[in-house]
């Protein structure tokens, strides 16, 4: 609805950014269990996030942890649509080199771009905060997938080997178990992206795809619970903070 009142995409993204910053200020200081869980992970790891803010990244920065952000370029004024943008955090050992701090790559080139020990935050739906770099501004990059037309564009590219989910993420999805944390299937576009995860995991008859994903969440409605059953997940019906405390408890 916000973009319907804004003819200019730039104005829309500026408004979105202002809303996200306001929401972040309201939450500032409140501990977020998922962030603590990520910080405790043993590197290297891959974390998929579908939020438009960069609160996880700020948390990792405050902890002095190096990581790499990967996101898709939805649109570009310089012919880069469909590529991925790679952004190294300020604590990353290669962040000081302008040639590596922020780069654009074809999705097929991503594995060669990343180091074996990189911790990667894959921002599947992008963020307006990722448009601040000189590279993003000079090439008119837009990474935000939020409107219906954005999702149509994004999902249509999933069928193309050159613009689909990079193998760096697709391969682990076919061999490991995906853990959904606080993912709300009552939101229509989250259901669409959830289908992307399931499709990448492969047809259910393949042995490698028989590992059902876990979801840690208390569904807010019977409808959402039905959606999760359709996704064939194993649901851990408890608060995320409770799970994190249990996982971080020293063995007795």
PDB file of C-alpha atoms in Angstrom:
ATOM      1  CA  UNK A   1       0.000   0.000   0.000  1.00  0.00           C
ATOM      2  CA  UNK A   2       2.901   2.345   0.732  1.00  0.00           C
ATOM      3  CA  UNK A   3       4.207   2.232  -2.831  1.00  0.00           C
ATOM      4  CA  UNK A   4       0.726   2.793  -4.250  1.00  0.00           C
ATOM      5  CA  UNK A   5       0.939   6.256  -2.691  1.00  0.00           C
ATOM      6  CA  UNK A   6       4.442   6.847  -4.078  1.00  0.00           C
ATOM      7  CA  UNK A   7       4.990   7.082  -7.830  1.00  0.00           C
ATOM      8  CA  UNK A   8       8.742   7.291  -7.335  1.00  0.00           C
ATOM      9  CA  UNK A   9      10.494   4.088  -6.240  1.00  0.00           C
ATOM     10  CA  UNK A  10      13.219   6.099  -4.516  1.00  0.00           C
ATOM     11  CA  UNK A  11      10.674   7.897  -2.344  1.00  0.00           C
ATOM     12  CA  UNK A  12       9.052   4.590  -1.498  1.00  0.00           C
ATOM     13  CA  UNK A  13      12.366   3.051  -0.407  1.00  0.00           C
ATOM     14  CA  UNK A  14      13.180   6.151   1.651  1.00  0.00           C
ATOM     15  CA  UNK A  15       9.811   5.849   3.427  1.00  0.00           C
ATOM     16  CA  UNK A  16      10.388   2.134   4.000  1.00  0.00           C
ATOM     17  CA  UNK A  17      13.796   2.830   5.473  1.00  0.00           C
ATOM     18  CA  UNK A  18      12.351   5.434   7.828  1.00  0.00           C
ATOM     19  CA  UNK A  19       9.716   2.958   9.034  1.00  0.00           C
ATOM     20  CA  UNK A  20      12.341   0.257   9.626  1.00  0.00           C
ATOM     21  CA  UNK A  21      14.566   2.663  11.549  1.00  0.00           C
ATOM     22  CA  UNK A  22      11.617   3.718  13.723  1.00  0.00           C
ATOM     23  CA  UNK A  23      10.735   0.094  14.477  1.00  0.00           C
ATOM     24  CA  UNK A  24      14.362  -0.684  15.299  1.00  0.00           C
ATOM     25  CA  UNK A  25      14.497   2.195  17.809  1.00  0.00           C
ATOM     26  CA  UNK A  26      11.404   0.840  19.555  1.00  0.00           C
ATOM     27  CA  UNK A  27      13.076  -2.561  19.930  1.00  0.00           C
ATOM     28  CA  UNK A  28      16.529  -1.213  20.789  1.00  0.00           C
ATOM     29  CA  UNK A  29      17.901  -2.766  23.941  1.00  0.00           C
ATOM     30  CA  UNK A  30      15.504  -5.697  23.933  1.00  0.00           C
ATOM     31  CA  UNK A  31      17.433  -8.983  23.579  1.00  0.00           C
ATOM     32  CA  UNK A  32      16.528 -10.974  20.455  1.00  0.00           C
ATOM     33  CA  UNK A  33      16.956 -14.688  21.031  1.00  0.00           C
ATOM     34  CA  UNK A  34      17.619 -15.534  17.376  1.00  0.00           C
ATOM     35  CA  UNK A  35      20.547 -13.104  17.281  1.00  0.00           C
ATOM     36  CA  UNK A  36      22.109 -14.727  20.347  1.00  0.00           C
ATOM     37  CA  UNK A  37      21.717 -18.108  18.693  1.00  0.00           C
ATOM     38  CA  UNK A  38      23.494 -16.907  15.549  1.00  0.00           C
ATOM     39  CA  UNK A  39      26.327 -15.393  17.569  1.00  0.00           C
ATOM     40  CA  UNK A  40      26.853 -18.737  19.300  1.00  0.00           C
ATOM     41  CA  UNK A  41      27.059 -20.704  16.035  1.00  0.00           C
ATOM     42  CA  UNK A  42      30.383 -22.281  15.165  1.00  0.00           C
ATOM     43  CA  UNK A  43      31.760 -20.773  11.910  1.00  0.00           C
ATOM     44  CA  UNK A  44      31.353 -21.115   9.051  1.00  0.00           C
ATOM     45  CA  UNK A  45      27.568 -20.827   8.811  1.00  0.00           C
ATOM     46  CA  UNK A  46      24.818 -19.664   6.454  1.00  0.00           C
ATOM     47  CA  UNK A  47      21.862 -17.706   7.811  1.00  0.00           C
ATOM     48  CA  UNK A  48      18.869 -16.875   5.618  1.00  0.00           C
ATOM     49  CA  UNK A  49      16.964 -13.757   6.614  1.00  0.00           C
ATOM     50  CA  UNK A  50      13.782 -12.344   5.089  1.00  0.00           C
ATOM     51  CA  UNK A  51      13.606  -9.145   7.139  1.00  0.00           C
ATOM     52  CA  UNK A  52      14.226  -5.802   5.445  1.00  0.00           C
ATOM     53  CA  UNK A  53      16.134  -4.305   8.364  1.00  0.00           C
ATOM     54  CA  UNK A  54      19.788  -4.928   9.194  1.00  0.00           C
ATOM     55  CA  UNK A  55      19.403  -5.455  12.933  1.00  0.00           C
ATOM     56  CA  UNK A  56      21.105  -8.868  12.873  1.00  0.00           C
ATOM     57  CA  UNK A  57      24.055  -7.380  11.038  1.00  0.00           C
ATOM     58  CA  UNK A  58      24.313  -4.512  13.529  1.00  0.00           C
ATOM     59  CA  UNK A  59      24.251  -7.027  16.353  1.00  0.00           C
ATOM     60  CA  UNK A  60      27.094  -9.014  14.783  1.00  0.00           C
ATOM     61  CA  UNK A  61      29.039  -5.794  14.213  1.00  0.00           C
ATOM     62  CA  UNK A  62      28.647  -4.837  17.873  1.00  0.00           C
ATOM     63  CA  UNK A  63      29.999  -8.260  18.817  1.00  0.00           C
ATOM     64  CA  UNK A  64      33.014  -7.760  16.533  1.00  0.00           C
ATOM     65  CA  UNK A  65      32.156 -10.763  14.373  1.00  0.00           C
ATOM     66  CA  UNK A  66      33.068 -10.863  10.659  1.00  0.00           C
ATOM     67  CA  UNK A  67      30.455 -11.919   8.117  1.00  0.00           C
ATOM     68  CA  UNK A  68      29.439 -11.464   4.483  1.00  0.00           C
ATOM     69  CA  UNK A  69      26.036 -10.282   3.232  1.00  0.00           C
ATOM     70  CA  UNK A  70      24.723 -11.711  -0.029  1.00  0.00           C
ATOM     71  CA  UNK A  71      21.587 -10.368  -1.691  1.00  0.00           C
ATOM     72  CA  UNK A  72      20.000 -10.387  -5.131  1.00  0.00           C
ATOM     73  CA  UNK A  73      19.890  -7.282  -7.330  1.00  0.00           C
ATOM     74  CA  UNK A  74      16.249  -6.839  -8.270  1.00  0.00           C
ATOM     75  CA  UNK A  75      16.738  -3.826 -10.548  1.00  0.00           C
ATOM     76  CA  UNK A  76      19.662  -1.728 -11.739  1.00  0.00           C
ATOM     77  CA  UNK A  77      20.266   1.283 -13.955  1.00  0.00           C
ATOM     78  CA  UNK A  78      23.496  -0.336 -15.177  1.00  0.00           C
ATOM     79  CA  UNK A  79      22.373  -3.741 -16.403  1.00  0.00           C
ATOM     80  CA  UNK A  80      23.119  -5.636 -13.171  1.00  0.00           C
ATOM     81  CA  UNK A  81      19.614  -6.996 -12.505  1.00  0.00           C
ATOM     82  CA  UNK A  82      19.747 -10.679 -11.574  1.00  0.00           C
ATOM     83  CA  UNK A  83      23.280 -10.554 -10.161  1.00  0.00           C
ATOM     84  CA  UNK A  84      24.119 -10.876  -6.480  1.00  0.00           C
ATOM     85  CA  UNK A  85      25.738  -8.174  -4.376  1.00  0.00           C
ATOM     86  CA  UNK A  86      28.390  -9.296  -1.893  1.00  0.00           C
ATOM     87  CA  UNK A  87      29.010  -6.975   1.064  1.00  0.00           C
ATOM     88  CA  UNK A  88      31.773  -7.730   3.569  1.00  0.00           C
ATOM     89  CA  UNK A  89      31.314  -6.506   7.126  1.00  0.00           C
ATOM     90  CA  UNK A  90      33.695  -4.020   8.679  1.00  0.00           C
ATOM     91  CA  UNK A  91      35.400  -6.766  10.739  1.00  0.00           C
ATOM     92  CA  UNK A  92      35.968  -9.012   7.732  1.00  0.00           C
ATOM     93  CA  UNK A  93      39.688  -9.355   6.873  1.00  0.00           C
ATOM     94  CA  UNK A  94      39.032  -8.390   3.221  1.00  0.00           C
ATOM     95  CA  UNK A  95      36.748  -5.436   3.982  1.00  0.00           C
ATOM     96  CA  UNK A  96      39.630  -2.957   3.841  1.00  0.00           C
ATOM     97  CA  UNK A  97      40.252  -3.689   0.162  1.00  0.00           C
ATOM     98  CA  UNK A  98      37.888  -1.573  -2.004  1.00  0.00           C
ATOM     99  CA  UNK A  99      38.024  -4.288  -4.669  1.00  0.00           C
ATOM    100  CA  UNK A 100      36.427  -6.770  -2.239  1.00  0.00           C
ATOM    101  CA  UNK A 101      34.417  -4.692   0.250  1.00  0.00           C
ATOM    102  CA  UNK A 102      31.326  -4.553  -2.020  1.00  0.00           C
ATOM    103  CA  UNK A 103      31.208  -6.479  -5.299  1.00  0.00           C
ATOM    104  CA  UNK A 104      28.716  -7.710  -7.884  1.00  0.00           C
ATOM    105  CA  UNK A 105      28.856 -11.265  -9.176  1.00  0.00           C
ATOM    106  CA  UNK A 106      26.864 -13.630 -11.329  1.00  0.00           C
ATOM    107  CA  UNK A 107      25.144 -16.200  -9.124  1.00  0.00           C
ATOM    108  CA  UNK A 108      27.291 -18.922 -10.686  1.00  0.00           C
ATOM    109  CA  UNK A 109      30.434 -17.056  -9.545  1.00  0.00           C
ATOM    110  CA  UNK A 110      29.462 -16.673  -5.888  1.00  0.00           C
ATOM    111  CA  UNK A 111      31.179 -19.797  -4.571  1.00  0.00           C
ATOM    112  CA  UNK A 112      34.480 -18.580  -6.049  1.00  0.00           C
ATOM    113  CA  UNK A 113      33.990 -15.156  -4.437  1.00  0.00           C
ATOM    114  CA  UNK A 114      33.442 -16.456  -0.893  1.00  0.00           C
ATOM    115  CA  UNK A 115      36.157 -17.778   1.394  1.00  0.00           C
ATOM    116  CA  UNK A 116      35.703 -21.303   2.856  1.00  0.00           C
ATOM    117  CA  UNK A 117      35.465 -19.943   6.419  1.00  0.00           C
ATOM    118  CA  UNK A 118      33.035 -17.094   5.639  1.00  0.00           C
ATOM    119  CA  UNK A 119      29.905 -16.697   7.744  1.00  0.00           C
ATOM    120  CA  UNK A 120      27.209 -15.603   5.312  1.00  0.00           C
ATOM    121  CA  UNK A 121      23.981 -13.689   5.872  1.00  0.00           C
ATOM    122  CA  UNK A 122      21.805 -14.316   2.818  1.00  0.00           C
ATOM    123  CA  UNK A 123      19.268 -11.482   2.664  1.00  0.00           C
ATOM    124  CA  UNK A 124      16.843 -13.130   0.305  1.00  0.00           C
ATOM    125  CA  UNK A 125      14.502 -10.132   0.052  1.00  0.00           C
ATOM    126  CA  UNK A 126      17.148  -7.397   0.195  1.00  0.00           C
ATOM    127  CA  UNK A 127      17.146  -4.217   2.247  1.00  0.00           C
ATOM    128  CA  UNK A 128      17.136  -0.455   1.588  1.00  0.00           C
ATOM    129  CA  UNK A 129      20.119  -0.221   3.950  1.00  0.00           C
ATOM    130  CA  UNK A 130      22.218  -2.134   1.403  1.00  0.00           C
ATOM    131  CA  UNK A 131      21.943   0.712  -1.093  1.00  0.00           C
ATOM    132  CA  UNK A 132      24.327   3.024   0.799  1.00  0.00           C
ATOM    133  CA  UNK A 133      27.627   1.898  -0.717  1.00  0.00           C
ATOM    134  CA  UNK A 134      29.262   3.844  -3.529  1.00  0.00           C
ATOM    135  CA  UNK A 135      28.866   0.834  -5.830  1.00  0.00           C
ATOM    136  CA  UNK A 136      25.126   0.539  -5.129  1.00  0.00           C
ATOM    137  CA  UNK A 137      24.531   4.257  -5.656  1.00  0.00           C
ATOM    138  CA  UNK A 138      26.637   4.549  -8.799  1.00  0.00           C
ATOM    139  CA  UNK A 139      24.952   1.569 -10.473  1.00  0.00           C
ATOM    140  CA  UNK A 140      21.448   2.334  -9.250  1.00  0.00           C
ATOM    141  CA  UNK A 141      21.025  -0.983  -7.450  1.00  0.00           C
ATOM    142  CA  UNK A 142      17.693  -1.948  -5.909  1.00  0.00           C
ATOM    143  CA  UNK A 143      17.623  -5.146  -3.822  1.00  0.00           C
ATOM    144  CA  UNK A 144      14.225  -4.825  -2.116  1.00  0.00           C
ATOM    145  CA  UNK A 145      11.624  -7.499  -2.900  1.00  0.00           C
ATOM    146  CA  UNK A 146       8.446  -6.312  -1.195  1.00  0.00           C
ATOM    147  CA  UNK A 147       5.606  -5.488  -3.603  1.00  0.00           C
ATOM    148  CA  UNK A 148       3.590  -7.957  -5.670  1.00  0.00           C
ATOM    149  CA  UNK A 149       5.434  -6.939  -8.834  1.00  0.00           C
ATOM    150  CA  UNK A 150       8.776  -7.313  -7.015  1.00  0.00           C
ATOM    151  CA  UNK A 151       7.891 -10.872  -6.054  1.00  0.00           C
ATOM    152  CA  UNK A 152       6.780 -11.712  -9.588  1.00  0.00           C
ATOM    153  CA  UNK A 153      10.111 -10.454 -10.931  1.00  0.00           C
ATOM    154  CA  UNK A 154      12.107 -12.231  -8.231  1.00  0.00           C
ATOM    155  CA  UNK A 155      10.322 -15.570  -8.491  1.00  0.00           C
ATOM    156  CA  UNK A 156      10.467 -15.572 -12.291  1.00  0.00           C
ATOM    157  CA  UNK A 157      14.267 -15.403 -12.057  1.00  0.00           C
ATOM    158  CA  UNK A 158      14.363 -18.493  -9.867  1.00  0.00           C
ATOM    159  CA  UNK A 159      13.738 -20.567 -13.016  1.00  0.00           C
ATOM    160  CA  UNK A 160      16.915 -19.277 -14.666  1.00  0.00           C
ATOM    161  CA  UNK A 161      20.158 -21.013 -13.700  1.00  0.00           C
ATOM    162  CA  UNK A 162      22.026 -17.696 -13.997  1.00  0.00           C
ATOM    163  CA  UNK A 163      19.771 -15.813 -11.580  1.00  0.00           C
ATOM    164  CA  UNK A 164      18.409 -18.479  -9.229  1.00  0.00           C
ATOM    165  CA  UNK A 165      19.525 -19.192  -5.648  1.00  0.00           C
ATOM    166  CA  UNK A 166      23.331 -19.633  -5.800  1.00  0.00           C
ATOM    167  CA  UNK A 167      24.707 -23.138  -5.363  1.00  0.00           C
ATOM    168  CA  UNK A 168      26.498 -21.936  -2.234  1.00  0.00           C
ATOM    169  CA  UNK A 169      23.072 -21.978  -0.560  1.00  0.00           C
ATOM    170  CA  UNK A 170      21.183 -24.464  -2.739  1.00  0.00           C
ATOM    171  CA  UNK A 171      23.585 -27.358  -2.127  1.00  0.00           C
ATOM    172  CA  UNK A 172      23.362 -27.214   1.702  1.00  0.00           C
ATOM    173  CA  UNK A 173      19.577 -26.973   1.423  1.00  0.00           C
ATOM    174  CA  UNK A 174      19.523 -30.361  -0.317  1.00  0.00           C
ATOM    175  CA  UNK A 175      21.775 -32.071   2.228  1.00  0.00           C
ATOM    176  CA  UNK A 176      21.019 -30.368   5.555  1.00  0.00           C
ATOM    177  CA  UNK A 177      17.952 -29.559   7.621  1.00  0.00           C
ATOM    178  CA  UNK A 178      16.569 -26.051   7.356  1.00  0.00           C
ATOM    179  CA  UNK A 179      15.591 -24.395  10.636  1.00  0.00           C
ATOM    180  CA  UNK A 180      12.869 -21.723  10.473  1.00  0.00           C
ATOM    181  CA  UNK A 181      13.012 -19.273  13.392  1.00  0.00           C
ATOM    182  CA  UNK A 182      10.016 -16.993  13.921  1.00  0.00           C
ATOM    183  CA  UNK A 183       8.907 -17.356  10.296  1.00  0.00           C
ATOM    184  CA  UNK A 184       5.253 -16.325   9.937  1.00  0.00           C
ATOM    185  CA  UNK A 185       3.324 -18.163   7.207  1.00  0.00           C
ATOM    186  CA  UNK A 186       0.280 -15.967   7.821  1.00  0.00           C
ATOM    187  CA  UNK A 187       2.112 -13.456   5.597  1.00  0.00           C
ATOM    188  CA  UNK A 188       1.433 -14.258   1.931  1.00  0.00           C
ATOM    189  CA  UNK A 189       4.862 -13.415   0.549  1.00  0.00           C
ATOM    190  CA  UNK A 190       6.556 -15.498   3.247  1.00  0.00           C
ATOM    191  CA  UNK A 191       4.532 -18.452   1.962  1.00  0.00           C
ATOM    192  CA  UNK A 192       5.840 -17.735  -1.537  1.00  0.00           C
ATOM    193  CA  UNK A 193       9.439 -17.616  -0.352  1.00  0.00           C
ATOM    194  CA  UNK A 194       8.827 -20.747   1.717  1.00  0.00           C
ATOM    195  CA  UNK A 195       7.942 -22.519  -1.520  1.00  0.00           C
ATOM    196  CA  UNK A 196      11.281 -21.414  -2.935  1.00  0.00           C
ATOM    197  CA  UNK A 197      13.050 -23.170  -0.055  1.00  0.00           C
ATOM    198  CA  UNK A 198      11.023 -26.324  -0.565  1.00  0.00           C
ATOM    199  CA  UNK A 199      11.639 -26.327  -4.321  1.00  0.00           C
ATOM    200  CA  UNK A 200      15.383 -25.921  -3.861  1.00  0.00           C
ATOM    201  CA  UNK A 201      15.379 -28.849  -1.443  1.00  0.00           C
ATOM    202  CA  UNK A 202      14.135 -31.012  -4.303  1.00  0.00           C
ATOM    203  CA  UNK A 203      11.245 -33.417  -4.928  1.00  0.00           C
ATOM    204  CA  UNK A 204      10.110 -35.345  -1.866  1.00  0.00           C
ATOM    205  CA  UNK A 205      10.910 -38.715  -3.497  1.00  0.00           C
ATOM    206  CA  UNK A 206      14.633 -37.965  -3.519  1.00  0.00           C
ATOM    207  CA  UNK A 207      16.434 -39.493  -0.507  1.00  0.00           C
ATOM    208  CA  UNK A 208      18.437 -36.325   0.062  1.00  0.00           C
ATOM    209  CA  UNK A 209      15.236 -34.301   0.455  1.00  0.00           C
ATOM    210  CA  UNK A 210      13.622 -36.511   3.094  1.00  0.00           C
ATOM    211  CA  UNK A 211      14.973 -34.484   5.974  1.00  0.00           C
ATOM    212  CA  UNK A 212      12.022 -32.388   7.048  1.00  0.00           C
ATOM    213  CA  UNK A 213      12.754 -28.786   8.029  1.00  0.00           C
ATOM    214  CA  UNK A 214      12.325 -27.732  11.650  1.00  0.00           C
ATOM    215  CA  UNK A 215      10.209 -24.721  12.577  1.00  0.00           C
ATOM    216  CA  UNK A 216      10.390 -23.108  16.004  1.00  0.00           C
ATOM    217  CA  UNK A 217       7.198 -21.155  16.372  1.00  0.00           C
ATOM    218  CA  UNK A 218       3.841 -20.929  18.067  1.00  0.00           C
ATOM    219  CA  UNK A 219       1.371 -20.484  15.168  1.00  0.00           C
ATOM    220  CA  UNK A 220      -0.849 -17.446  15.631  1.00  0.00           C
ATOM    221  CA  UNK A 221      -3.837 -19.067  13.939  1.00  0.00           C
ATOM    222  CA  UNK A 222      -5.185 -22.491  12.892  1.00  0.00           C
ATOM    223  CA  UNK A 223      -4.685 -21.350   9.293  1.00  0.00           C
ATOM    224  CA  UNK A 224      -0.954 -20.812   9.793  1.00  0.00           C
ATOM    225  CA  UNK A 225      -0.683 -24.222  11.472  1.00  0.00           C
ATOM    226  CA  UNK A 226      -2.322 -25.732   8.400  1.00  0.00           C
ATOM    227  CA  UNK A 227       0.148 -23.935   6.132  1.00  0.00           C
ATOM    228  CA  UNK A 228       3.065 -25.402   8.105  1.00  0.00           C
ATOM    229  CA  UNK A 229       1.608 -28.919   7.843  1.00  0.00           C
ATOM    230  CA  UNK A 230       1.390 -28.417   4.088  1.00  0.00           C
ATOM    231  CA  UNK A 231       5.128 -27.617   4.120  1.00  0.00           C
ATOM    232  CA  UNK A 232       5.763 -30.973   5.826  1.00  0.00           C
ATOM    233  CA  UNK A 233       7.862 -29.575   8.653  1.00  0.00           C
ATOM    234  CA  UNK A 234       8.597 -30.780  12.156  1.00  0.00           C
ATOM    235  CA  UNK A 235       7.193 -28.096  14.431  1.00  0.00           C
ATOM    236  CA  UNK A 236       8.745 -27.226  17.772  1.00  0.00           C
ATOM    237  CA  UNK A 237       5.819 -25.447  19.365  1.00  0.00           C
ATOM    238  CA  UNK A 238       7.506 -23.212  21.905  1.00  0.00           C
ATOM    239  CA  UNK A 239       8.932 -19.722  22.251  1.00  0.00           C
ATOM    240  CA  UNK A 240      12.260 -19.158  20.542  1.00  0.00           C
ATOM    241  CA  UNK A 241      13.789 -17.707  23.707  1.00  0.00           C
ATOM    242  CA  UNK A 242      13.018 -20.952  25.543  1.00  0.00           C
ATOM    243  CA  UNK A 243      14.784 -22.993  22.867  1.00  0.00           C
ATOM    244  CA  UNK A 244      17.833 -20.714  22.873  1.00  0.00           C
ATOM    245  CA  UNK A 245      18.177 -20.978  26.653  1.00  0.00           C
ATOM    246  CA  UNK A 246      17.989 -24.777  26.385  1.00  0.00           C
ATOM    247  CA  UNK A 247      20.590 -24.931  23.595  1.00  0.00           C
ATOM    248  CA  UNK A 248      23.004 -22.639  25.428  1.00  0.00           C
ATOM    249  CA  UNK A 249      22.646 -24.381  28.787  1.00  0.00           C
ATOM    250  CA  UNK A 250      25.932 -26.089  29.792  1.00  0.00           C
ATOM    251  CA  UNK A 251      25.706 -29.893  29.762  1.00  0.00           C
ATOM    252  CA  UNK A 252      25.081 -31.321  33.214  1.00  0.00           C
TER     253      UNK A 252
END
